[in-house]
Coordinates of C-alpha atoms in Angstrom, one line a residue:
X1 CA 25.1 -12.8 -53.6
X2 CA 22.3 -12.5 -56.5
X3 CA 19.2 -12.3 -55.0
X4 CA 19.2 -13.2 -51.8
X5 CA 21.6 -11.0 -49.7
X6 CA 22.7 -10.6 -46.1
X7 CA 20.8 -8.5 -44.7
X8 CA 21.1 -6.1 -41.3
X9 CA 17.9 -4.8 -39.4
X10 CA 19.1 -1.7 -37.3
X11 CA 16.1 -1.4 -34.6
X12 CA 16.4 1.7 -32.9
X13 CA 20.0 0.4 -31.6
X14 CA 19.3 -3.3 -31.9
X15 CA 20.8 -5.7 -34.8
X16 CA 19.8 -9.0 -35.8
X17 CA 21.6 -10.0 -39.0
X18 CA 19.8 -12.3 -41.2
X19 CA 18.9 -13.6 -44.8
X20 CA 16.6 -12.1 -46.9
X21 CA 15.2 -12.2 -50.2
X22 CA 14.6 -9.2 -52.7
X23 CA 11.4 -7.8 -52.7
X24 CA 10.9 -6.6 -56.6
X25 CA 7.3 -5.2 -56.6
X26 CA 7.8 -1.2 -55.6
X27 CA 4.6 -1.7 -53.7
X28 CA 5.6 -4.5 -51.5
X29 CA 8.8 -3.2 -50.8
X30 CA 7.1 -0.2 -49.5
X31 CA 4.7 -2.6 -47.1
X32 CA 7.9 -4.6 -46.5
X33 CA 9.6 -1.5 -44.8
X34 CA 6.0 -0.3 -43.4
X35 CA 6.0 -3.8 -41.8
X36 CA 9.6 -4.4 -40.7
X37 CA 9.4 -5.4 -36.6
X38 CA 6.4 -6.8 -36.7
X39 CA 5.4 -11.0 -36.6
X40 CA 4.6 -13.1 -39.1
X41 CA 1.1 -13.4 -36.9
X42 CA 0.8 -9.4 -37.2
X43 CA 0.7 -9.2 -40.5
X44 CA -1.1 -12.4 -41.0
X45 CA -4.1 -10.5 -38.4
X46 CA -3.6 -7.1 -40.8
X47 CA -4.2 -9.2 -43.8
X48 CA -7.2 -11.2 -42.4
X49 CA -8.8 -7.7 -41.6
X50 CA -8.4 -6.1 -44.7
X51 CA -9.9 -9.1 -46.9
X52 CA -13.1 -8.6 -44.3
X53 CA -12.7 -4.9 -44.9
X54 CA -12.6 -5.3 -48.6
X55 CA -15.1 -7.6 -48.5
X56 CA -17.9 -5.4 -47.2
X57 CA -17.3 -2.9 -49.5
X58 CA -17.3 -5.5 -52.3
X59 CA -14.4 -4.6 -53.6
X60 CA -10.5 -6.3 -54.0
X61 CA -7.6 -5.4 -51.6
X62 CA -5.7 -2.8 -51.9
X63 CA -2.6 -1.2 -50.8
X64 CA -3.6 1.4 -49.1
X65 CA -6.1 -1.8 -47.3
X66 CA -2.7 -3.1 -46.1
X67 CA -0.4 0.1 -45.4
X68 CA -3.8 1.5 -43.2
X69 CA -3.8 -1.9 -41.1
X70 CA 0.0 -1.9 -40.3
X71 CA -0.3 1.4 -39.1
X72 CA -3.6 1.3 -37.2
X73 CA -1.8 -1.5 -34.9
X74 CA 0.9 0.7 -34.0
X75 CA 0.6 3.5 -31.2
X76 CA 0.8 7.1 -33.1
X77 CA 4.1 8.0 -32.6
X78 CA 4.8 12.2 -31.5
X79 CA 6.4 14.6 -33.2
X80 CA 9.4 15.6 -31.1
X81 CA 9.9 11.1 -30.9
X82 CA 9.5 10.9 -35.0
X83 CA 11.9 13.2 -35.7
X84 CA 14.6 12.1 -32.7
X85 CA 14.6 8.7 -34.0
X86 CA 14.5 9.9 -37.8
X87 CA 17.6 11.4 -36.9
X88 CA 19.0 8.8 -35.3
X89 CA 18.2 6.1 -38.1
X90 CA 19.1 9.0 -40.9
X91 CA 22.6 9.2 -39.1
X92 CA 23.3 4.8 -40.0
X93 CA 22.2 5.2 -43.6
X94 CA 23.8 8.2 -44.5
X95 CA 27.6 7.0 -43.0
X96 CA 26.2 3.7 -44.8
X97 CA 25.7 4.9 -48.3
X98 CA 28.6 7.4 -48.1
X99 CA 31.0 4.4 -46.9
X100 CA 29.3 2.0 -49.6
X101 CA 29.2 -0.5 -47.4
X102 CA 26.5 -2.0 -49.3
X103 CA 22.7 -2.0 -50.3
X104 CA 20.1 -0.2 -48.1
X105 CA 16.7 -1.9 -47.6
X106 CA 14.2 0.8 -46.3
X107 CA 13.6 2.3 -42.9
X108 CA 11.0 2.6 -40.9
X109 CA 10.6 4.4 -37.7
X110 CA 6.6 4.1 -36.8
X111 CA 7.7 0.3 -34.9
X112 CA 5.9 -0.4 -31.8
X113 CA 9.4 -2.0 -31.1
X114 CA 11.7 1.0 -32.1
X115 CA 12.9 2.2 -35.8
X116 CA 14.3 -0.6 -37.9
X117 CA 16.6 -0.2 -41.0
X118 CA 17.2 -3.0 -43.1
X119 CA 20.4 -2.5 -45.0
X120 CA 23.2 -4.6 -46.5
X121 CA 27.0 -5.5 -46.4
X122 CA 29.2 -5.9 -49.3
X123 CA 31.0 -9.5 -48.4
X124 CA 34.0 -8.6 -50.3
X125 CA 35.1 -6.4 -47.7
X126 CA 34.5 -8.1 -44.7
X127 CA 38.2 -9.3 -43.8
X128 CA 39.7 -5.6 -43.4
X129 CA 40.7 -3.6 -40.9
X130 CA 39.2 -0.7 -42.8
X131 CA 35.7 -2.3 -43.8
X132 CA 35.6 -2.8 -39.6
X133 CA 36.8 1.1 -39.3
X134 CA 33.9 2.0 -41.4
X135 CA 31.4 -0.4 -39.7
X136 CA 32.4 1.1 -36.5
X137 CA 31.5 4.8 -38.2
X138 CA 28.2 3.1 -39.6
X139 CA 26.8 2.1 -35.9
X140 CA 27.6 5.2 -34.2
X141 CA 26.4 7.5 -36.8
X142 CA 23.1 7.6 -35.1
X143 CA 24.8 8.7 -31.9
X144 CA 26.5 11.1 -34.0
X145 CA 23.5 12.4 -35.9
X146 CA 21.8 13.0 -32.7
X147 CA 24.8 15.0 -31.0
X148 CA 25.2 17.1 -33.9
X149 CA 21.8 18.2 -34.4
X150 CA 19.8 17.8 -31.3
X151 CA 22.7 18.7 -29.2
X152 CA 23.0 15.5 -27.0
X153 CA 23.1 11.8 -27.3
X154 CA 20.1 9.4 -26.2
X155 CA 20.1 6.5 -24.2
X156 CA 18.5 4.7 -28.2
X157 CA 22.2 3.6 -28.6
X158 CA 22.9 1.5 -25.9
X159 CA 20.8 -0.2 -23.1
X160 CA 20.7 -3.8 -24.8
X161 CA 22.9 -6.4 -25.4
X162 CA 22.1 -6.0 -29.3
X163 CA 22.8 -2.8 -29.2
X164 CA 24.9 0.5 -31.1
X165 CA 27.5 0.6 -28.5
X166 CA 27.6 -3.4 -27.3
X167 CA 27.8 -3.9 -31.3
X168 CA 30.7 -1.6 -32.1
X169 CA 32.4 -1.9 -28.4
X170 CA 32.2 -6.2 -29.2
X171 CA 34.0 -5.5 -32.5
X172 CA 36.6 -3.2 -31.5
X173 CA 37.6 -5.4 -28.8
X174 CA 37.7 -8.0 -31.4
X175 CA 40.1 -5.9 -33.2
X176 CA 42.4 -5.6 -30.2
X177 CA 41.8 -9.3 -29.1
X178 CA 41.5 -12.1 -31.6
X179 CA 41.6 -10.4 -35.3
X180 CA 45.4 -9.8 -35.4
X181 CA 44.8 -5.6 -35.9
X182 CA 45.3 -4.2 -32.6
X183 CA 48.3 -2.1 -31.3
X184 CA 49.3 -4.7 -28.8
X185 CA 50.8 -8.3 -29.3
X186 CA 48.7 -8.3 -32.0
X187 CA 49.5 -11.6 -33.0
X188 CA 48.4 -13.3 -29.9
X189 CA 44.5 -15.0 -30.1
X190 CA 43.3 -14.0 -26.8
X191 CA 38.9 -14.8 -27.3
X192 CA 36.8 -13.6 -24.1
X193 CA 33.7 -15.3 -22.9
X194 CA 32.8 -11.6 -21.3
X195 CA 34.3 -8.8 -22.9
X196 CA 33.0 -6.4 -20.3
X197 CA 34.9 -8.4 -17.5
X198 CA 37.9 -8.0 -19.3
X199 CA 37.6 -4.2 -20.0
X200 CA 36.6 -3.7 -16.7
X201 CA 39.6 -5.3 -15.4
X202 CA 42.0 -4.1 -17.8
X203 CA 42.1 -0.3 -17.8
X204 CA 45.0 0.2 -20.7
X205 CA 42.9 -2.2 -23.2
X206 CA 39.5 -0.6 -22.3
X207 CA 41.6 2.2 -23.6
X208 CA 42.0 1.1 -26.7
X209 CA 38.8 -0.1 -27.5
X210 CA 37.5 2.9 -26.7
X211 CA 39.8 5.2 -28.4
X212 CA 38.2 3.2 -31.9
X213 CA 35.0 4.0 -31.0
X214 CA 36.1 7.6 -30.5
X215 CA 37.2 7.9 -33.8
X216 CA 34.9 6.0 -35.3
X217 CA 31.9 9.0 -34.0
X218 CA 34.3 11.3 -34.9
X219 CA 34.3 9.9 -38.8
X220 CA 30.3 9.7 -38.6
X221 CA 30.0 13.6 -37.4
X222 CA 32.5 14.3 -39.8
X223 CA 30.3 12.4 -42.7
X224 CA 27.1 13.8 -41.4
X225 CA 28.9 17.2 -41.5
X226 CA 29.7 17.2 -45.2
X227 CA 26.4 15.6 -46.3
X228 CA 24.1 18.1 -44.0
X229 CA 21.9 18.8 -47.3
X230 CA 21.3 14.8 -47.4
X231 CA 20.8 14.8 -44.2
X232 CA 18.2 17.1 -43.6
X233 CA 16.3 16.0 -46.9
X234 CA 15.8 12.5 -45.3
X235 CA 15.6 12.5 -41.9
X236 CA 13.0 15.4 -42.8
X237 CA 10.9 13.2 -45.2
X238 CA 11.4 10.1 -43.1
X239 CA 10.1 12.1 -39.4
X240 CA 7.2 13.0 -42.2
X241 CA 6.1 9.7 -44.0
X242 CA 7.7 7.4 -41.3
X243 CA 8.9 4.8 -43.7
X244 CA 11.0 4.9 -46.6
X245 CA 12.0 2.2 -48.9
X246 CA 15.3 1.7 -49.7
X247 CA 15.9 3.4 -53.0
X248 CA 13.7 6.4 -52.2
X249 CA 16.4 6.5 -49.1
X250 CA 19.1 6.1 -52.1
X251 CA 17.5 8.7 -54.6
X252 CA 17.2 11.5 -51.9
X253 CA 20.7 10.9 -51.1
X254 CA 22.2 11.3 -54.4
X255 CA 20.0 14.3 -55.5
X256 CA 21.5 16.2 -52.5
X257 CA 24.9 15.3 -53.0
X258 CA 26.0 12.2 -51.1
X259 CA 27.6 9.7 -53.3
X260 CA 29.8 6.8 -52.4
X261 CA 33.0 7.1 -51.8
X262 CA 35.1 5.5 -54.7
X263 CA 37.5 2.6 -53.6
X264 CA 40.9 1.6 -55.0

């Protein structure tokens, strides 16, 4: 995939995978992450009213014109929520880029709508039962983030049908059920219109599934653990500027000491 990629928004739990093309101007890949969540009709409004802006003042449109409108039509966000949901959204990129999984976007967490994190998968991957092991540790490493440094978990995890937990708890059944992976009969195609029914009614499979997710958290607090330097540095200047684009995210990483980790 050359320059158009597949392409992940994480929003505050939420995930809506989709295509997307490269951005290659620095400066609109910054307003690209300042503007992820918001409608083609925002932006289009934010435009409209920095041209007038610019106008009046008899001057061209700048940046700054743009990156001031995006964030005037968003409800200033507190302290204590900025740095809760930099945590959280610090916890998916850093199991991402550790796991090299594939190529991070930017992240922003000043949404009306929640924090969004555009980042990529590797397609190469995708038909192994360890790519899914490390996807698993990917969406829970927000959960993780926040249960290892602000002591308990959030309900910014679950709560939606799109969301951390109804992501990873849909594949792991999947793993069990209908990819041939799981510890029992695991040759049998057994699909499931409502996955929750069949959890609910089947106490040794719910099991299962959940012992994945288990360790799964357990390999993102363990990755979180190693990297705390990374950590820290981002989430820290992420709670601070509120959006990041994706190689700043990748440079702040690597200076602290989280690199990929090499595959055979």
């Amino acid at each position: 995939m050359s320059e158009t990629i597949m392409q992940t928004d994480v929003n505050h739990g939420a995930v809506r995978q989709r295509a997307q093309p490269h951005a290659r101007h620095p400066l609109l890949k910054r307003l690209a992450t300042r503007a992820m969540g918001m409608t083609g009709a925002d932006i289009e409004r934010i435009v409209r009213e920095a041209r007038l802006r610019a106008r009046r003042e008899r001057r061209q449109v700048a940046y700054e014109d743009i990156e001031a409108g995006i964030r005037s039509h968003r409800p200033p966000p507190s302290p204590e929520r900025c740095w809760r949901v930099a945590v959280h959204e610090t916890g998916h990129v850093l199991v991402h880029h550790v796991l090299a999984l594939g190529p991070i976007g930017g992240v922003t967490i000043d949404s009306a709508n929640g924090a969004f994190g555009r980042i990529g998968f590797e397609s190469g991957r995708s038909d192994s039962r360890t790519w899914i092991e490390d996807v698993l540790a990917m969406f829970l490493g927000g959960r993780a983030a926040e249960m290892l440094v602000l002591g308990e978990a959030t309900a910014g995890a679950g709560g939606m049908a799109d969301s951390d937990l109804a992501r990873v708890t849909t594949l792991a059944f999947s793993l069990e059920r209908t990819l041939g992976l799981g510890a029992d009969l695991p040759l049998l195609y057994r699909p499931a219109h409502n996955e929750t029914a069949v959890l609910d009614g089947d106490r040794m499979l719910a099991t299962r599934v959940h012992a994945h997710l288990e360790r799964a958290q357990e390999r993102a607090t363990a990755i979180i653990t190693a990297n705390r330097p990374a950590f820290d540095a981002v989430a820290t200047a992420l709670a601070e500027a509120q959006a990041l684009e994706g190689g700043e995210v990748v440079a702040m990483l690597e200076s602290a000491g989280a690199t990929p980790q090499s595959r055979p």
